[in-house]
Amino acid sequence: MRVAVVGGGPGGLYAAALLKRLDPARDITVWERNAPDDTFGFGVVLSDETLGGIEHADPTVHRALQRAFVRWDDIDIVRRGHTLTSGGHGFAALGRHTLLRVLHDRCRDLGVKLRFRTPAPPAAELAAHHDLVIAADGVNSTTRTAHADVFRPRITTHRCRYIWLAADFALDAFRFDIAETEHGVMQLHGYPFERPEPGPHQQTEHPGEPRTTGASTVIVEMGEEVWRAAGLDACDEQQSAERCAKIFAEALGGRPLRGNNSAWTAFRTVVNERWSHGDTVLLGDAAHTAHFSIGSGTKLAVEDALALAACIDEHPGLPDALAAYEAERRPVVESTQRAAAASLRWFEDLHTYLDQPPRQFAFNLLTRSRRVTHDNLRLRDPAFTRTVEDDFGCPPGTPPMFTPLRLRRLTLRNRVVVSPMDMYSAADGNPGDLHLVHLGARALGGAGLVMTEMVCVSAEGRITPGCAGLYTDAHATAWRRVTDFVHGQAPGTAIGVQLGHSGRKGSTRLMWEGIDQPLPDGNWPLVAASPLPYRPGVNQTPHQLDRAGLTLVRDQFAAAARRAADSGFDLLELHCAHGYLLSGFLSPLTNHRTDAYGGSLANRLRYPLEVFDTVRGVWPDDRPMTVRISATDWAAGGTTADDAVEIARAFVAHGADAIDVSTGQVVPDERPEYGRSYQTPYADRIRNTLRVPVIAVGAISSWDDVNSLLLAGRTDLCALARPHLYDPHWTLHAAAEQSYDGPAAPWPAPYRAGSRTPPTGRTDAPKPRLTLTGAPTKP
C-alpha cells in the first residue's frame, strides 16, 4: 500500500506512524509545507482517555509523551477580584513543538518519509499514484475545498475573536480570568504546558541550555464588537500581546506575553456530510472542528488517526475500511461538537452571567459544555460543590431539584414539571379515563407540576379529532374530575392547563395515523395569521384572520380560561409555540401580514399580547400564568435567539410569571441541532438576560441534568416529557436514587412500601477459582 499524507500536524503524523507500525511494508510519505521546527500555537491538552489509546497503540510514543507532560488538577476561576478553585479535574498538556518532535522521531524510526518545506500535490494527483490519500491539512483544507461537491462542507463562523499567545512561566492551574473593561467583557483561558526546570544544583534534561521557568498557553477571547471597540483590530502581533498582557496583568503577575505568528481570528465550526472521496479521506480539522474551550482539536485528530489505522488494519478492502472509520468516529465527533458548541455559546453570552453569585458563576462555567455535571463535579470536588448547593439554598442532603419555587401564591414543592404531551384520546374535546389515569399517575409520581396537553379553545382550534378542549361546560366538568383527583390523591402536586389553538396545523390525523397529515374526510376549515399552508400541496390553506376573527378567537381563549379556573387548575400556560395559531403570528416565516399585526416584531407580538392580556384579565390574580414560546424556528429567516429574548421581555412586561422555552416545529423544513439538553441554552439566555423565571425543555433526561441546570442558574424549572412516558414515577425514583427522603418528594401512602429499589439476584456468590495453589498431592 502506498499512502500519501497531506499535512504534518499531529493527526497526520500519528496516522502515518501507526499505519507504518502495523505494516512496515507500506510506503508512506508525509508532505508538510513548513519546516520541521515551525509550529503554530503553544501547548496542547490530551485527555487520559486519549493517552490510554496512544499507550495501547504505540507504547514508544506514549513513553516519550509521558516524560514531557505537565499534569494538574485545579481550575481557577477569577472574576471581580475573587478566585474560586475547583479541584479533581485531571489535565495533561505538553508543548505542541515537543509533540511534533516526538512524532517526527517516531516516523523516522519506522521509515516514514517526511517531506518538509514541500507543499503537497493536489489530492487528485496524489490519488493517481497512491492507494490512500489522508487529507490532514487543517481547518483551511485545500483538499476539502477542491472536492467540496463531494464532502459538502458546512462552515459556520462565530461571533468572538481570539488570539493564541504564551507566557514564559507555568501557571499553577487551568485558569479562566474575566476582565470587565470599558469596551466590554474579555476572557483569558490559560494552562501550563511546560514545567519549570530544576534548580541550579540539579541536573537538567538539556545540559548547557538556559533553565526555563516553564511556559503556559494563554488564549484571549472577546466579542467582535468588544475587539473593535478596544482597537485591537488595528494592532499587530506584538501590540496585541502587549495590550493583552496589560489587561490581564494580575493573572500574569506583570509578566509579558509573546506570540508565534499569532493573529486574531474568529472560530469556525467545520462539518462535512462525507469524510471520504474514493481513496481520499479527511482527518482532524479538515473533517471537523470543535471550539478550543473544551481542548478538543488535537485530541480529536489523534483519535481519528487511531481509528483510521485500526479500521484499515481490520478490513480487507479500503472502501469498507473508510466507511467503518467514518461510522466509528462520526458519532463521537458529533457529540464533542455539541459539547463544544454549548461551551462556545456560553462564552459568547458570558456578559449575561456576570451578575450571578460567585460560586454559581463558577459552577456555571465548569458545567457549560454539559459534559461536567453536578454529580460528576460532586465526585471531583465535593467541598466546592457543597458550597454551591448551600448558596442555592439546598438544605443538607437535599438535591437542587427538590427545593421549592414560588410563583405568585403557588409554591411548587420541587422543580420537576411533567411537560404537556398530547394524548389524542379525547372524544369531541372531552377528556376521559385515559387523561385521568395519565395525569393522575404522573401526579402520584412526585413531580412538582403536572401539565395537561394543549387544551383547545374551540372545536376548530383542535389539531386532531382526538384533542382535548375547554370550549364547553361539559369539558370543564370532565377536567374538574382530573384536578380533584390530583389535589385529593397527590396533595402538594400542582396541575396546570395549557391553552392553545392549532391555527394552520389543525384538521390532521392522530399522531400514530400520520403526523401532520390531513384527515381522509371530515376536515374543518383552518384560520391563521396568513394564508400559508403548513405543507403546500399537503395541508389545506388557512383563512387569514380578519378583525372579526381575531376578536372571536381572543374571546374563545378568555372563555376557556374562565372554565379552566372553575375546573380547579393551579396554573395556566398560553401556548405561543410550535407553529400553532399564536406562534404563527410571532414568526416572520408564518406571518406575512401587512396590517398592524404583521411586519416588525412589535407588530407580530400585538395579537398574542392581546390574547394574553385578555386571559390574564379573567384568570384569578393569585394563580400564575406562563407562556410557552419557540425560541428559534431552526430555519433561515425565522425567529432568532435575540427575537426570543424580546418576545419573552414583552410577555413578562404584560404579567407572565415564567417563560416556558421550547424551540421549532414552526415550519416543516427546520434543521434542529438535536442533542442532550439541546434547547436549554435558549432558556438560559432568556433567564440570564432578563432575570425572569424560565422553564427549560428539550431532551432533559436525567436527574443529574436537572440538578446541573438548576444549580448553574440556567433555569428555574425543568420540564420532561418522554422520561415521564417511560416512568410515571420518574421524580420519586430520582429521589430514591439520590437517597433523598423529604417533603419535596413524598411517596403516596399506598406506594410507600415500594420506595426502595427492589432486590435483584444474588451478587455475593463465591467467585470461581481460576488457578490452584500448592503442590499436587501424590496418590
GROMACS .gro file of N, CA, C and O in nm, residues 8 68 106 117 124 130 193 209 252 268 303 352 366 439 449 546 583 605 607 645 669 679-680 718 729 732 763:
model
  108
    8GLY      N    1   0.148   1.785   0.800
    8GLY     CA    2   0.235   1.725   0.902
    8GLY      C    3   0.201   1.769   1.041
    8GLY      O    4   0.291   1.788   1.124
   68ALA      N    5   0.718   1.433   2.896
   68ALA     CA    6   0.706   1.577   2.874
   68ALA      C    7   0.580   1.637   2.932
   68ALA      O    8   0.569   1.760   2.941
  106ARG      N    9   0.945   0.935   1.577
  106ARG     CA   10   0.883   0.804   1.562
  106ARG      C   11   0.864   0.769   1.415
  106ARG      O   12   0.889   0.655   1.373
  117ARG      N   13   0.893   2.159   0.407
  117ARG     CA   14   0.906   2.272   0.315
  117ARG      C   15   0.859   2.234   0.174
  117ARG      O   16   0.908   2.288   0.074
  124ALA      N   17  -0.612   1.487  -0.592
  124ALA     CA   18  -0.646   1.409  -0.711
  124ALA      C   19  -0.521   1.357  -0.780
  124ALA      O   20  -0.519   1.243  -0.830
  130HIS      N   21  -0.113   0.676  -0.553
  130HIS     CA   22  -0.116   0.621  -0.417
  130HIS      C   23  -0.246   0.545  -0.395
  130HIS      O   24  -0.349   0.575  -0.457
  193PHE      N   25   0.201   2.424   3.002
  193PHE     CA   26   0.234   2.313   2.914
  193PHE      C   27   0.382   2.275   2.922
  193PHE      O   28   0.425   2.180   2.858
  209GLU      N   29   2.194   2.434   2.828
  209GLU     CA   30   2.089   2.526   2.786
  209GLU      C   31   2.039   2.605   2.905
  209GLU      O   32   2.039   2.555   3.019
  252LEU      N   33  -0.109   3.739   3.512
  252LEU     CA   34   0.026   3.709   3.462
  252LEU      C   35   0.135   3.753   3.558
  252LEU      O   36   0.254   3.733   3.530
  268ARG      N   37  -1.420   2.891   1.354
  268ARG     CA   38  -1.509   2.835   1.252
  268ARG      C   39  -1.536   2.689   1.282
  268ARG      O   40  -1.442   2.611   1.301
  303GLU      N   41  -0.727   1.086   1.791
  303GLU     CA   42  -0.822   0.975   1.798
  303GLU      C   43  -0.869   0.934   1.658
  303GLU      O   44  -0.893   0.816   1.633
  352THR      N   45  -2.395   3.789   3.012
  352THR     CA   46  -2.525   3.772   3.077
  352THR      C   47  -2.512   3.705   3.214
  352THR      O   48  -2.607   3.706   3.292
  366LEU      N   49  -1.800   2.580   3.487
  366LEU     CA   50  -1.746   2.445   3.487
  366LEU      C   51  -1.838   2.346   3.416
  366LEU      O   52  -1.792   2.248   3.357
  439LEU      N   53  -5.261   1.170   3.375
  439LEU     CA   54  -5.220   1.284   3.458
  439LEU      C   55  -5.217   1.245   3.606
  439LEU      O   56  -5.129   1.289   3.681
  449LEU      N   57  -4.511   1.991   3.933
  449LEU     CA   58  -4.616   2.046   3.848
  449LEU      C   59  -4.645   1.949   3.735
  449LEU      O   60  -4.553   1.904   3.666
  546ASP      N   61  -5.940   3.797   0.996
  546ASP     CA   62  -5.970   3.940   0.989
  546ASP      C   63  -6.004   3.990   1.129
  546ASP      O   64  -5.994   3.915   1.227
  583SER      N   65  -4.825   3.125   1.783
  583SER     CA   66  -4.688   3.116   1.733
  583SER      C   67  -4.680   3.163   1.588
  583SER      O   68  -4.581   3.226   1.546
  605LEU      N   69  -4.603   4.074   1.765
  605LEU     CA   70  -4.637   4.046   1.905
  605LEU      C   71  -4.776   4.096   1.943
  605LEU      O   72  -4.834   4.052   2.043
  607TYR      N   73  -5.097   4.070   1.850
  607TYR     CA   74  -5.213   3.986   1.875
  607TYR      C   75  -5.189   3.885   1.989
  607TYR      O   76  -5.276   3.871   2.077
  645VAL      N   77  -3.560   3.665   2.312
  645VAL     CA   78  -3.542   3.747   2.432
  645VAL      C   79  -3.644   3.861   2.433
  645VAL      O   80  -3.706   3.891   2.536
  669ASP      N   81  -3.950   2.244   0.720
  669ASP     CA   82  -3.813   2.228   0.671
  669ASP      C   83  -3.710   2.276   0.773
  669ASP      O   84  -3.600   2.317   0.737
  679GLN      N   85  -3.219   2.226   2.386
  679GLN     CA   86  -3.296   2.351   2.385
  679GLN      C   87  -3.268   2.440   2.505
  679GLN      O   88  -3.311   2.556   2.508
  680THR      N   89  -3.198   2.387   2.603
  680THR     CA   90  -3.180   2.462   2.728
  680THR      C   91  -3.100   2.592   2.713
  680THR      O   92  -3.122   2.686   2.789
  718CYS      N   93  -3.753   2.240   3.525
  718CYS     CA   94  -3.720   2.154   3.413
  718CYS      C   95  -3.841   2.070   3.376
  718CYS      O   96  -3.897   1.999   3.460
  729HIS      N   97  -4.327   0.744   3.758
  729HIS     CA   98  -4.274   0.778   3.890
  729HIS      C   99  -4.129   0.828   3.879
  729HIS      O  100  -4.049   0.810   3.972
  732LEU      N  101  -4.003   1.037   4.187
  732LEU     CA  102  -3.982   0.958   4.308
  732LEU      C  103  -3.861   0.867   4.295
  732LEU      O  104  -3.784   0.849   4.390
  763THR      N  105  -2.558  -1.131   4.443
  763THR     CA  106  -2.434  -1.075   4.388
  763THR      C  107  -2.313  -1.108   4.473
  763THR      O  108  -2.202  -1.068   4.440
   0.00000   0.00000   0.00000
